[in-house]
Short mmCIF file of N, CA and C in Angstrom, two decimals:
data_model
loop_
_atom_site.label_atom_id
_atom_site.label_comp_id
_atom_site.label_asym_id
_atom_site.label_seq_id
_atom_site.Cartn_x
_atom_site.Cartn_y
_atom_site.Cartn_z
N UNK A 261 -10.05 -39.01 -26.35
CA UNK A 261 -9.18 -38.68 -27.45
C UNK A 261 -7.93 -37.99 -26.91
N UNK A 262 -6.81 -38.09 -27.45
CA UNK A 262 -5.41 -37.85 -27.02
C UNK A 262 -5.29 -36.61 -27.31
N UNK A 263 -6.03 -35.96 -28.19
CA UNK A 263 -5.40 -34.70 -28.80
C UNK A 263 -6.25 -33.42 -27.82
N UNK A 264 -7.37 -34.00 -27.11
CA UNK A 264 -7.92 -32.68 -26.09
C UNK A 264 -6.72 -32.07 -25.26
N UNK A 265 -5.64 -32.66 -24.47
CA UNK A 265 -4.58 -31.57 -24.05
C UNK A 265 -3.74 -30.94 -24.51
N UNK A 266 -3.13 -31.31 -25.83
CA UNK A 266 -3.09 -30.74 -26.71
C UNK A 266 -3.70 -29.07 -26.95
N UNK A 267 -5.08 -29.13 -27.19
CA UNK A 267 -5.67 -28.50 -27.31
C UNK A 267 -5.73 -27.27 -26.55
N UNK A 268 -6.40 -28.05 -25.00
CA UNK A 268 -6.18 -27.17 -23.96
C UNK A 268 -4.90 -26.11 -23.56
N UNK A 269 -4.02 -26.87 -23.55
CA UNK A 269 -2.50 -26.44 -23.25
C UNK A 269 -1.98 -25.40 -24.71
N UNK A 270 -2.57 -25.52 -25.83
CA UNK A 270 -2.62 -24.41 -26.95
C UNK A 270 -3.54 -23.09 -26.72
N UNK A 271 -4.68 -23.26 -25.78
CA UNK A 271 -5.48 -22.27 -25.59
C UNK A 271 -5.21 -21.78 -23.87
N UNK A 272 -4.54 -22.24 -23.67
CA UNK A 272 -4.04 -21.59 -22.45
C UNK A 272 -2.89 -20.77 -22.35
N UNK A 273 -2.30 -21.35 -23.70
CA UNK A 273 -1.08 -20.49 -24.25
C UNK A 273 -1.51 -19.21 -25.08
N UNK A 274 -2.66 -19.24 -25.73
CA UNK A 274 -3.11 -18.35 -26.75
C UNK A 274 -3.54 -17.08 -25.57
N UNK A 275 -4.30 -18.16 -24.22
CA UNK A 275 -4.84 -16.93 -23.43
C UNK A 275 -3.60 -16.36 -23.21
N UNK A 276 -2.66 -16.82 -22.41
CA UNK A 276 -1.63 -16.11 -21.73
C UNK A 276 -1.13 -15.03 -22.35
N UNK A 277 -0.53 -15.39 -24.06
CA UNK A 277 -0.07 -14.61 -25.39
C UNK A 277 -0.45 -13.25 -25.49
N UNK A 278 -2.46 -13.80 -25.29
CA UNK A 278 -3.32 -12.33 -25.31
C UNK A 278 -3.62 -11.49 -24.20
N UNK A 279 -2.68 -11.76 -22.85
CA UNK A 279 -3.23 -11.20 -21.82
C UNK A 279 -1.36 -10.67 -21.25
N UNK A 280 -0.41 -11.22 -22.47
CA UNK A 280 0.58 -10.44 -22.63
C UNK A 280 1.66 -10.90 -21.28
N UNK A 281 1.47 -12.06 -20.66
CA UNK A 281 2.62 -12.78 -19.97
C UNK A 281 3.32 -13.94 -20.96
N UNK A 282 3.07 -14.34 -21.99
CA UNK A 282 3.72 -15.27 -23.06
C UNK A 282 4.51 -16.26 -21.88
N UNK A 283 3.20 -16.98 -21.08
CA UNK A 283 3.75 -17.91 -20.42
C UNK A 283 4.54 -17.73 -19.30
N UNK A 284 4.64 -16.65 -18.92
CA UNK A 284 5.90 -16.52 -17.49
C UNK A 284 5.07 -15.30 -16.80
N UNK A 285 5.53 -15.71 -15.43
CA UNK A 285 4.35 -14.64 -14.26
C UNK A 285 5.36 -13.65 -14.26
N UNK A 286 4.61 -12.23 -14.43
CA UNK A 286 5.52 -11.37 -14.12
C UNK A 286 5.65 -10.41 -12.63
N UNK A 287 4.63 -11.25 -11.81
CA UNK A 287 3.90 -10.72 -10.79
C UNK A 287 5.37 -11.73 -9.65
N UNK A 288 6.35 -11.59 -9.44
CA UNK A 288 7.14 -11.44 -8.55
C UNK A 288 6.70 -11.14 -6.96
N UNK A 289 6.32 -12.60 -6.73
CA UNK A 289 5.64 -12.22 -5.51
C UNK A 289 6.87 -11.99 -3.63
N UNK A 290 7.04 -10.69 -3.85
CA UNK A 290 8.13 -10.22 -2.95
C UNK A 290 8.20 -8.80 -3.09
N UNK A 291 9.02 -8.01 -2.10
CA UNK A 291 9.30 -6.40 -2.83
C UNK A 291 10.52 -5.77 -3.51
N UNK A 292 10.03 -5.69 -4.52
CA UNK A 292 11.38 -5.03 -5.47
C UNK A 292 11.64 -3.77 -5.24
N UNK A 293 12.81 -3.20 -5.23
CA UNK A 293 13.05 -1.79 -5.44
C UNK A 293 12.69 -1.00 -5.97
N UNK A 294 12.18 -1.15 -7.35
CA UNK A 294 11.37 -0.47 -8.06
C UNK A 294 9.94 -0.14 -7.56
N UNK A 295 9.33 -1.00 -6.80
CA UNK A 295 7.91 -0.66 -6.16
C UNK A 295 7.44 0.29 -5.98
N UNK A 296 6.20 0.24 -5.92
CA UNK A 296 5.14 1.91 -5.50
C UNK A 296 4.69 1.17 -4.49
N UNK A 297 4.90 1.74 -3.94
CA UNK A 297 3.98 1.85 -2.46
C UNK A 297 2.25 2.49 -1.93
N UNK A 298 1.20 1.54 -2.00
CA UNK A 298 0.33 2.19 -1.68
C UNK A 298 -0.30 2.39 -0.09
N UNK A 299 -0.61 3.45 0.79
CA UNK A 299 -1.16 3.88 1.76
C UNK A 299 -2.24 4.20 1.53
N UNK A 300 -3.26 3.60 2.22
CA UNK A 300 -5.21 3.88 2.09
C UNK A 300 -5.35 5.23 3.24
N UNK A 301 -5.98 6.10 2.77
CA UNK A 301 -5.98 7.01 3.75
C UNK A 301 -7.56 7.62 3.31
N UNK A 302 -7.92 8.11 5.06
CA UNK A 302 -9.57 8.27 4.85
C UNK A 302 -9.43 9.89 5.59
N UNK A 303 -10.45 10.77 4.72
CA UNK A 303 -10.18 12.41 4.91
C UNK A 303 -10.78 12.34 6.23
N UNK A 304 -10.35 13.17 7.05
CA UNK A 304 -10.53 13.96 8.22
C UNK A 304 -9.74 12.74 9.13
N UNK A 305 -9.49 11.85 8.87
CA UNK A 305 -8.75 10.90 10.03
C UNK A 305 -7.17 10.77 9.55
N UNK A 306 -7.36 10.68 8.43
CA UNK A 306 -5.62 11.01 7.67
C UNK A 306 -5.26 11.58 7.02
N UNK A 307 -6.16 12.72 6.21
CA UNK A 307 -5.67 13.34 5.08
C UNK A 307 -6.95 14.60 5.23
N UNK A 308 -6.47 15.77 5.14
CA UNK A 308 -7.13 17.00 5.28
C UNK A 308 -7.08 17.24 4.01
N UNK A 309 -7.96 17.36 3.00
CA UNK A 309 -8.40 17.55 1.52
C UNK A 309 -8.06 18.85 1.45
N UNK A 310 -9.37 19.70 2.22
CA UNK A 310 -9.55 20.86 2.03
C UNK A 310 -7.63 21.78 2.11
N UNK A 311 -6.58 21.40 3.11
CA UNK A 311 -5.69 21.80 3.38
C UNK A 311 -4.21 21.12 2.12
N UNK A 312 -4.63 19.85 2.21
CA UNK A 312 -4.09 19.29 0.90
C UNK A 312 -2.71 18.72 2.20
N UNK A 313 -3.49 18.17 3.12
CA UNK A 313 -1.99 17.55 4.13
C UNK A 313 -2.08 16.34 4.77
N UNK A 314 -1.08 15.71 5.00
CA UNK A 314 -1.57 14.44 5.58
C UNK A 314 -1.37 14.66 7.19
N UNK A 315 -2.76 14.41 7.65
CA UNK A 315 -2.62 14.21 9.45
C UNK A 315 -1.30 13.10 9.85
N UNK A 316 -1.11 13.56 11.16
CA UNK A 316 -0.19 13.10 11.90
C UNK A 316 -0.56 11.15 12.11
N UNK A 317 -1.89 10.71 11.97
CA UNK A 317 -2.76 9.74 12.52
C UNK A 317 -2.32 9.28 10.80
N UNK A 318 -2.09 9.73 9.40
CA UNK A 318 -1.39 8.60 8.78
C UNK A 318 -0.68 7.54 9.08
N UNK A 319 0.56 8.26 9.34
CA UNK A 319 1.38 7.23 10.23
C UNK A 319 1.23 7.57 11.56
N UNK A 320 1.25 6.77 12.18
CA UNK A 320 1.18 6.19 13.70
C UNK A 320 2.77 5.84 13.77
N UNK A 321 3.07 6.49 15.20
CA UNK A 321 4.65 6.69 15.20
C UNK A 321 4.49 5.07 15.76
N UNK A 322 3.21 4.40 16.58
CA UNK A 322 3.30 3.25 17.35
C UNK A 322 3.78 2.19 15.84
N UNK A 323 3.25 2.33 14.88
CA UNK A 323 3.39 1.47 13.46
C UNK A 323 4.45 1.72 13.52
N UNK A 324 5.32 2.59 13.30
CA UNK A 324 6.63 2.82 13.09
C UNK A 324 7.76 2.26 13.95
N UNK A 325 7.57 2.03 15.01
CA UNK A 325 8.22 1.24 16.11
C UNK A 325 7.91 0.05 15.82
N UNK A 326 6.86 -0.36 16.33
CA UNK A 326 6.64 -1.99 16.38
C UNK A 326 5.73 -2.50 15.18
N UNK A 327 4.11 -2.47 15.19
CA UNK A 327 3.59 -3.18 14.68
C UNK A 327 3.65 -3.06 13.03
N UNK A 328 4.07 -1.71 12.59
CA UNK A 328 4.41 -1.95 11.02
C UNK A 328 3.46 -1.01 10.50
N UNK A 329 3.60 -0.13 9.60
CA UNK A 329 2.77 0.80 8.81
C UNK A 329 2.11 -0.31 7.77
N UNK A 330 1.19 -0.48 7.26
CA UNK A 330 0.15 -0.76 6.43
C UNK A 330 0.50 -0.68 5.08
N UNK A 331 0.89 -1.18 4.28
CA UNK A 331 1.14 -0.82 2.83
C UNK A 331 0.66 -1.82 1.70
N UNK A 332 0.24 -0.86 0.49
CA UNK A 332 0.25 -2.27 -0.79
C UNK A 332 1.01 -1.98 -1.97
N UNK A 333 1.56 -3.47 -1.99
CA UNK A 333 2.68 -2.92 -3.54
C UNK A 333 1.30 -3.30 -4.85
N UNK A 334 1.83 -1.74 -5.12
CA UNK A 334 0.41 -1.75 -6.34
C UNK A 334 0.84 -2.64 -7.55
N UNK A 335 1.92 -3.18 -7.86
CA UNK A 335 1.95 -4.31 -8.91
C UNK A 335 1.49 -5.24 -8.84
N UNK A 336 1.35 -5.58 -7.29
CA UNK A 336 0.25 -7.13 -6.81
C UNK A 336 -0.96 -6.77 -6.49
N UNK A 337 -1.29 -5.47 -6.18
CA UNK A 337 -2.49 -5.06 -5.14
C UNK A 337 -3.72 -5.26 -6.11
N UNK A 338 -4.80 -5.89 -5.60
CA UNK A 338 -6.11 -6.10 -6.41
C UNK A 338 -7.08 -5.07 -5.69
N UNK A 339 -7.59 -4.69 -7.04
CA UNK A 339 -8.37 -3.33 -6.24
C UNK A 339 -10.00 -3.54 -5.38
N UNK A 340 -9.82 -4.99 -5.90
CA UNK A 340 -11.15 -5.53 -5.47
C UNK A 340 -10.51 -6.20 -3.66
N UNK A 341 -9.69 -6.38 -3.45
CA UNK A 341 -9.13 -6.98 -2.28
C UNK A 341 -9.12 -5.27 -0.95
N UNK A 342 -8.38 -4.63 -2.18
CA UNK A 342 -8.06 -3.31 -0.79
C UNK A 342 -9.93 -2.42 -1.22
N UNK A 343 -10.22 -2.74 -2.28
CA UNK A 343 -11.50 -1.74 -1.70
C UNK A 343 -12.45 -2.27 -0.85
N UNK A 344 -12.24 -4.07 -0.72
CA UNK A 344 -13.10 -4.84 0.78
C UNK A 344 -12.42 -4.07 1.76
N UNK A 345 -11.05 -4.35 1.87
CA UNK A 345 -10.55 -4.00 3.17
C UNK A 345 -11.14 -2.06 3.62
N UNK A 346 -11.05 -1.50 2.54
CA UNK A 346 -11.72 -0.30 3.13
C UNK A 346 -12.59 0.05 3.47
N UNK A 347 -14.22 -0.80 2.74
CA UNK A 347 -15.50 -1.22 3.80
C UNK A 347 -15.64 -1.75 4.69
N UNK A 348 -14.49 -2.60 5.08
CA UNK A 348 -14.61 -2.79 6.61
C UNK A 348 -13.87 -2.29 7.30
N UNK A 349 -12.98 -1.08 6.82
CA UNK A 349 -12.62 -0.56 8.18
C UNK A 349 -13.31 0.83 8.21
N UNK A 350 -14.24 1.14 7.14
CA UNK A 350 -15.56 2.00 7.06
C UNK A 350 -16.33 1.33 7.95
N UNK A 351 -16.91 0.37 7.90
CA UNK A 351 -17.67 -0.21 8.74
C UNK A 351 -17.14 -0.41 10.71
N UNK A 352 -16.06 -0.43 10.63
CA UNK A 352 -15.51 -0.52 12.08
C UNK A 352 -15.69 0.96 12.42
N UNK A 353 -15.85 2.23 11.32
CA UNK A 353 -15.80 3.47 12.26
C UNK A 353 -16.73 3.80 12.49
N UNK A 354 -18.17 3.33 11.81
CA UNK A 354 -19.80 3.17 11.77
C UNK A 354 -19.98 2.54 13.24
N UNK A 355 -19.27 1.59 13.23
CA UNK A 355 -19.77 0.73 14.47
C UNK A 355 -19.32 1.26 15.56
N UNK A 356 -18.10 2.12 15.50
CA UNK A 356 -17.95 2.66 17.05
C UNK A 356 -18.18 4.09 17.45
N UNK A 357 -18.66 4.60 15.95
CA UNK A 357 -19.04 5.69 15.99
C UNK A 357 -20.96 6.35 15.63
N UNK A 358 -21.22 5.46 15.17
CA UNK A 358 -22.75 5.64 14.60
C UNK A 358 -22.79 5.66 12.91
N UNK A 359 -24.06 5.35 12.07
CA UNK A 359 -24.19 5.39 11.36
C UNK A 359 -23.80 6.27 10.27
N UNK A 360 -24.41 7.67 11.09
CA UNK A 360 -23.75 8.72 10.37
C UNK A 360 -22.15 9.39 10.43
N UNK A 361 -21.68 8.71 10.65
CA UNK A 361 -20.33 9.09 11.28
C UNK A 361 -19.31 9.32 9.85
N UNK A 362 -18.67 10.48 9.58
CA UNK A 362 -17.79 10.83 8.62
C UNK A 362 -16.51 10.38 8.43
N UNK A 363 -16.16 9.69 9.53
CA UNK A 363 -14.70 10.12 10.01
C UNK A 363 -13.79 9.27 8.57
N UNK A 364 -14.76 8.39 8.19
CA UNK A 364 -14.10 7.52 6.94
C UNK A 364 -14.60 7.37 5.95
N UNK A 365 -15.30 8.91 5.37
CA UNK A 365 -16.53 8.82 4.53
C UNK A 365 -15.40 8.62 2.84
N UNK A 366 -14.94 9.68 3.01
CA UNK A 366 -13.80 9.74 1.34
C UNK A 366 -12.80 8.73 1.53
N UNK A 367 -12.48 8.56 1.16
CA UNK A 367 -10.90 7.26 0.65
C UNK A 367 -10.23 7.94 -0.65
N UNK A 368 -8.48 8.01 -0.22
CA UNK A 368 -7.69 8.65 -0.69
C UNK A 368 -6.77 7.68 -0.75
N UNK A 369 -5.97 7.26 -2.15
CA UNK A 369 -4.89 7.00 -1.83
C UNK A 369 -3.51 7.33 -2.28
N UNK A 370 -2.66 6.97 -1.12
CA UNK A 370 -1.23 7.79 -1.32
C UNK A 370 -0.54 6.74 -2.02
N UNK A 371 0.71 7.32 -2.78
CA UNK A 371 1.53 6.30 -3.81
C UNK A 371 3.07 6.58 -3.28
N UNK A 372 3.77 5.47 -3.09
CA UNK A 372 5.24 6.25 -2.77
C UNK A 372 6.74 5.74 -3.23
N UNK A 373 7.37 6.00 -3.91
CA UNK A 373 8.17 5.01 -4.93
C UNK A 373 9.02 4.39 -3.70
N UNK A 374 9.20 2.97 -3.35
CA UNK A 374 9.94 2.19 -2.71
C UNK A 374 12.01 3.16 -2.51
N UNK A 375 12.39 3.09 -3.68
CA UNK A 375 13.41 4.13 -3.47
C UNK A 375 13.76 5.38 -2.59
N UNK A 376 12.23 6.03 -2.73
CA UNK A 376 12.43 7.10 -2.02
C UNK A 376 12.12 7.04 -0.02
N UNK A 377 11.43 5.67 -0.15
CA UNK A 377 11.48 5.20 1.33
C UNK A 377 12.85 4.79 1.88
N UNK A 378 13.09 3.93 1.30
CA UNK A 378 14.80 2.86 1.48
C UNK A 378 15.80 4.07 1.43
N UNK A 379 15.96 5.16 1.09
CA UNK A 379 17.20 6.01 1.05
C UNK A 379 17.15 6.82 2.11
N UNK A 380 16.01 7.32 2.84
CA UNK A 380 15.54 8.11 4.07
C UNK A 380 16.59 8.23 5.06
N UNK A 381 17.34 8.75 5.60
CA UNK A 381 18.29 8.74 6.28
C UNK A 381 17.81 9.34 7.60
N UNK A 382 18.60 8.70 8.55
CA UNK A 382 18.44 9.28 10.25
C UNK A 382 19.96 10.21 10.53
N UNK A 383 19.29 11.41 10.60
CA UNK A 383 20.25 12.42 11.07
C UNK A 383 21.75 12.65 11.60
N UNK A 384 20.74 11.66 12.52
CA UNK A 384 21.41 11.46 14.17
C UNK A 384 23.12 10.63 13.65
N UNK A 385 22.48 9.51 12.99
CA UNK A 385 23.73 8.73 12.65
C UNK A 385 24.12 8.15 11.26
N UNK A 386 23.64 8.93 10.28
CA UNK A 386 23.88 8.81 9.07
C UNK A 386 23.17 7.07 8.92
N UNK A 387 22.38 6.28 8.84
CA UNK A 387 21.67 5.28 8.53
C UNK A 387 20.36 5.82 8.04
N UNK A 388 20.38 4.08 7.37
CA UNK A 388 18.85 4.06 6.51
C UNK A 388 18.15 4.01 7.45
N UNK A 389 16.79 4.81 7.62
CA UNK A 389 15.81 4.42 9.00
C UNK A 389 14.62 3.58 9.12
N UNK A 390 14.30 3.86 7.60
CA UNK A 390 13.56 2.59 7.61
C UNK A 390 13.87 0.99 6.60
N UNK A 391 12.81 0.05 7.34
CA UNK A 391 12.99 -0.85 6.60
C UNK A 391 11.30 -1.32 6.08
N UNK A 392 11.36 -1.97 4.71
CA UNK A 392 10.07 -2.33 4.72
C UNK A 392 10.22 -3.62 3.94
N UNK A 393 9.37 -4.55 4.24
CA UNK A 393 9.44 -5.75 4.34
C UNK A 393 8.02 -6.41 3.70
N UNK A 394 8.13 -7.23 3.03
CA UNK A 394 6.87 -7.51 1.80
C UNK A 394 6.17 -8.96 3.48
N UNK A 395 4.93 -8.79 3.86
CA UNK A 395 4.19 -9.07 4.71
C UNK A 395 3.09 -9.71 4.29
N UNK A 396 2.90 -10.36 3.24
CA UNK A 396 1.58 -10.92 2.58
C UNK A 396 0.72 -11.63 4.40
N UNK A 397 -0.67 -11.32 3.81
CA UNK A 397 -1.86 -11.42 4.87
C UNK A 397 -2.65 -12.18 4.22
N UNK A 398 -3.44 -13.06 5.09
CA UNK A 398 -5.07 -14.27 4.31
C UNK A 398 -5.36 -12.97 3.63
N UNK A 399 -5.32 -13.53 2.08
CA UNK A 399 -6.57 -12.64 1.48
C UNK A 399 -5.87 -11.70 0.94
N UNK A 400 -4.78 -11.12 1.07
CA UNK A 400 -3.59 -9.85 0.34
C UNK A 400 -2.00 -10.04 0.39
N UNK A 401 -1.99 -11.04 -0.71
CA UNK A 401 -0.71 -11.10 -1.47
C UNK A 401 0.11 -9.76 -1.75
N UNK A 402 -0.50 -8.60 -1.58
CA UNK A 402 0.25 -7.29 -2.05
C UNK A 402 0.85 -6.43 -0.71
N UNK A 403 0.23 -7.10 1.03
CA UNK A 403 0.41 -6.42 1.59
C UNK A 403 1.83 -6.43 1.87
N UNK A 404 2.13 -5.25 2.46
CA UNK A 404 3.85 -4.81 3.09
C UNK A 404 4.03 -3.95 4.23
N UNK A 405 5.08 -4.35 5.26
CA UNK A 405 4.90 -3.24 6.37
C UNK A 405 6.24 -2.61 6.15
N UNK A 406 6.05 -1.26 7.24
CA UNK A 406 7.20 -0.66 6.98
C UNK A 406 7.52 0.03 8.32
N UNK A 407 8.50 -0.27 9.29
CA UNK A 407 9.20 0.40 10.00
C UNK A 407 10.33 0.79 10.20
N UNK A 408 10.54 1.58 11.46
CA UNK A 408 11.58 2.00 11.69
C UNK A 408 12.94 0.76 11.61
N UNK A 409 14.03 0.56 11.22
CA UNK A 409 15.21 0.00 11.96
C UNK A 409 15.11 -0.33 13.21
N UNK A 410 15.52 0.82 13.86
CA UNK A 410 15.93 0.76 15.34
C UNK A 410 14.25 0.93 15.96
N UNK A 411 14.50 0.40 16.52
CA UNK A 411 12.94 -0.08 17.34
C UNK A 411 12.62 0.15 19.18
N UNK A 412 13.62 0.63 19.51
CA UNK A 412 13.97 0.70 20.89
C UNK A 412 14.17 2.26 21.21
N UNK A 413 13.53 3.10 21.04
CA UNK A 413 14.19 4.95 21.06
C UNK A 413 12.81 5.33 21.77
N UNK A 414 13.25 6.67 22.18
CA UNK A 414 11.82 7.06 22.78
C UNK A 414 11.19 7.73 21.79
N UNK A 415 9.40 8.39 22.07
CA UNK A 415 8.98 8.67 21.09
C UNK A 415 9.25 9.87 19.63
N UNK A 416 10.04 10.36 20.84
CA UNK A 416 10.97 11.47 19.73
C UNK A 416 11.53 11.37 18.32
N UNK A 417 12.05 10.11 18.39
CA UNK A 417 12.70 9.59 17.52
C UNK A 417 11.71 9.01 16.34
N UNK A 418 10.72 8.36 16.46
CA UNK A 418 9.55 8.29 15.76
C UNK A 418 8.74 9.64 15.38
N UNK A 419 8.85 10.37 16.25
CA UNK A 419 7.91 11.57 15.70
C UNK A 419 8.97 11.95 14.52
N UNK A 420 9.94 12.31 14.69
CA UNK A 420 11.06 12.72 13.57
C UNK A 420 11.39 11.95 12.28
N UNK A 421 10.86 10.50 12.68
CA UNK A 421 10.75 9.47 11.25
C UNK A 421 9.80 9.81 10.43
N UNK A 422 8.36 9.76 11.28
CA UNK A 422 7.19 10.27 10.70
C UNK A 422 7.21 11.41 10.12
N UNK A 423 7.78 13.04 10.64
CA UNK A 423 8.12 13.43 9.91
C UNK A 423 8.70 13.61 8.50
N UNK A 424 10.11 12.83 8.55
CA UNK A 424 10.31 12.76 7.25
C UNK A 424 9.98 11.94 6.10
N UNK A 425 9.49 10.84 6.78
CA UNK A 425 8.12 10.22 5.68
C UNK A 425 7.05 10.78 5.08
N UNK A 426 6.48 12.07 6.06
CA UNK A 426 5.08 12.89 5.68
C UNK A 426 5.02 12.98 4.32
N UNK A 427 6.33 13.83 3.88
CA UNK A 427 6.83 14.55 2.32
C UNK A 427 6.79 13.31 1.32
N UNK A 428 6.91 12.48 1.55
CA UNK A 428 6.94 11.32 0.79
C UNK A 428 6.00 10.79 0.29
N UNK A 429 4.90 10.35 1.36
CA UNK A 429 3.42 9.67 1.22
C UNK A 429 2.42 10.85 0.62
N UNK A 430 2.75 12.48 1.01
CA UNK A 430 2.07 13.61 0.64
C UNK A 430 2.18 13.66 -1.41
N UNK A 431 3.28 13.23 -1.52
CA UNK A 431 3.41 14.09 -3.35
C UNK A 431 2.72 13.38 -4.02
N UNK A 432 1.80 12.29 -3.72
CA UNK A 432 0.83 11.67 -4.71
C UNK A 432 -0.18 11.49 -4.12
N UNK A 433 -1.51 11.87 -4.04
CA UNK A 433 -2.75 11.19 -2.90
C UNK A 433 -3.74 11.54 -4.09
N UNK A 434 -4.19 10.77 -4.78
CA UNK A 434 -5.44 10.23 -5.40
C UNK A 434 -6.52 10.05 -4.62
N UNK A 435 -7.99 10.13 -5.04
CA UNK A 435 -9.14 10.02 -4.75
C UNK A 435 -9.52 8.57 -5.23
N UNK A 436 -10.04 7.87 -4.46
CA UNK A 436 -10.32 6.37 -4.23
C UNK A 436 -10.88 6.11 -5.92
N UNK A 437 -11.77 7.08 -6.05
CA UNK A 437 -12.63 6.77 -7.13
C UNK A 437 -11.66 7.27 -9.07
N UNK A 438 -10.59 7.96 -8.39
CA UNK A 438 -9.68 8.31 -9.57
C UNK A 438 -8.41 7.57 -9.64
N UNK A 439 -8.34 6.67 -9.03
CA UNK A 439 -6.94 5.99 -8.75
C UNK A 439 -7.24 4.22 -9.62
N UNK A 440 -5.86 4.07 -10.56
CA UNK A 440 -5.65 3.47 -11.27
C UNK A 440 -4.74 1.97 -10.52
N UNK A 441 -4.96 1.18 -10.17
CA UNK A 441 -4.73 0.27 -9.48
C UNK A 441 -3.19 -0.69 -10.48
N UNK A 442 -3.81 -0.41 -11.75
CA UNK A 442 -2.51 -0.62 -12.61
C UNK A 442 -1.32 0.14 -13.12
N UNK A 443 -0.11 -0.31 -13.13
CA UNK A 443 0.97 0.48 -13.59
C UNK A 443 1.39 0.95 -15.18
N UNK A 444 0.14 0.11 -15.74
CA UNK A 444 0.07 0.48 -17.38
C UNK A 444 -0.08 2.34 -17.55
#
């Protein structure tokens, strides 16, 4: 019968209607300026609870140079995607550390408005210092890295980036189990 797509294509519209995209993706797969930025961070290896600070081992000044800080833009990020990725890198600290091993027992995560990364300025020569760049991975459409610009300095120059990133990734850090994965 002719009239089943019809049909279909009316109830795919009704879903969309009721799930409040009225037909158009609003999921912009790239990074907008507006973005939040999420950082997974595990207590005693990146984030001191009890002190309320983020360790130096958040960022890795080596991420910051070359291979890229770790990030998810929480408008794409599925919470079912980054809470796999955090059992297995729970599981990688089990495995090189023993069963009972703490070092990645809590999961925290940090939030950081894209704006307040992109405006960060380097001292030295009045430039933006970092750049961050939407990096989708098999399996995480939401991921993003974020480094330095200049990529060639000695480590000084990274310790002083990291620095002024600390204040940034610090003013929001949620508890794995209290953190809202949506921007509603």
């Amino acid at each position: 019968m002719m009239m089943f797509p019809s049909i279909k294509a009316f109830l795919r519209k009704c879903w969309r209607f009721y799930h409040g995209d009225n037909g158009q993706t609003h999921k912009v797969k790239d990074l907008l300026n507006e973005d939040i930025l999420i950082r997974t961070l595990f207590d005693s290896e990146h984030y001191n609870r009890e002190l309320d600070v983020l360790d130096n081992n958040a960022i890795p000044t080596s991420d910051l140079k070359e291979r890229g800080l770790s990030l998810d833009i929480k408008r794409l990020a599925s919470e079912l995607v980054v809470l796999q990725r955090v059992n297995v890198q729970k599981g990688k600290a089990q495995d090189k550390h023993g069963l009972d091993d703490l070092t990645r027992k809590d999961v925290y995560f940090s939030e950081a408005e894209h704006p307040n990364i992109s405006t960060i300025i380097d001292d030295g020569d009045g430039q933006v210092l970092f750049v961050t760049k939407y990096a989708p991975v098999d399996g995480n459409d939401a991921h993003a890295m974020l480094t330095c610009i200049k990529n060639k300095e000695k480590r000084a120059y990274y310790v002083m980036a990291r620095n002024k990133l600390k204040p940034v990734f610090s003013q929001c850090i949620t508890p794995a189990q209290d953190y809202r994965f949506t921007n509603k």
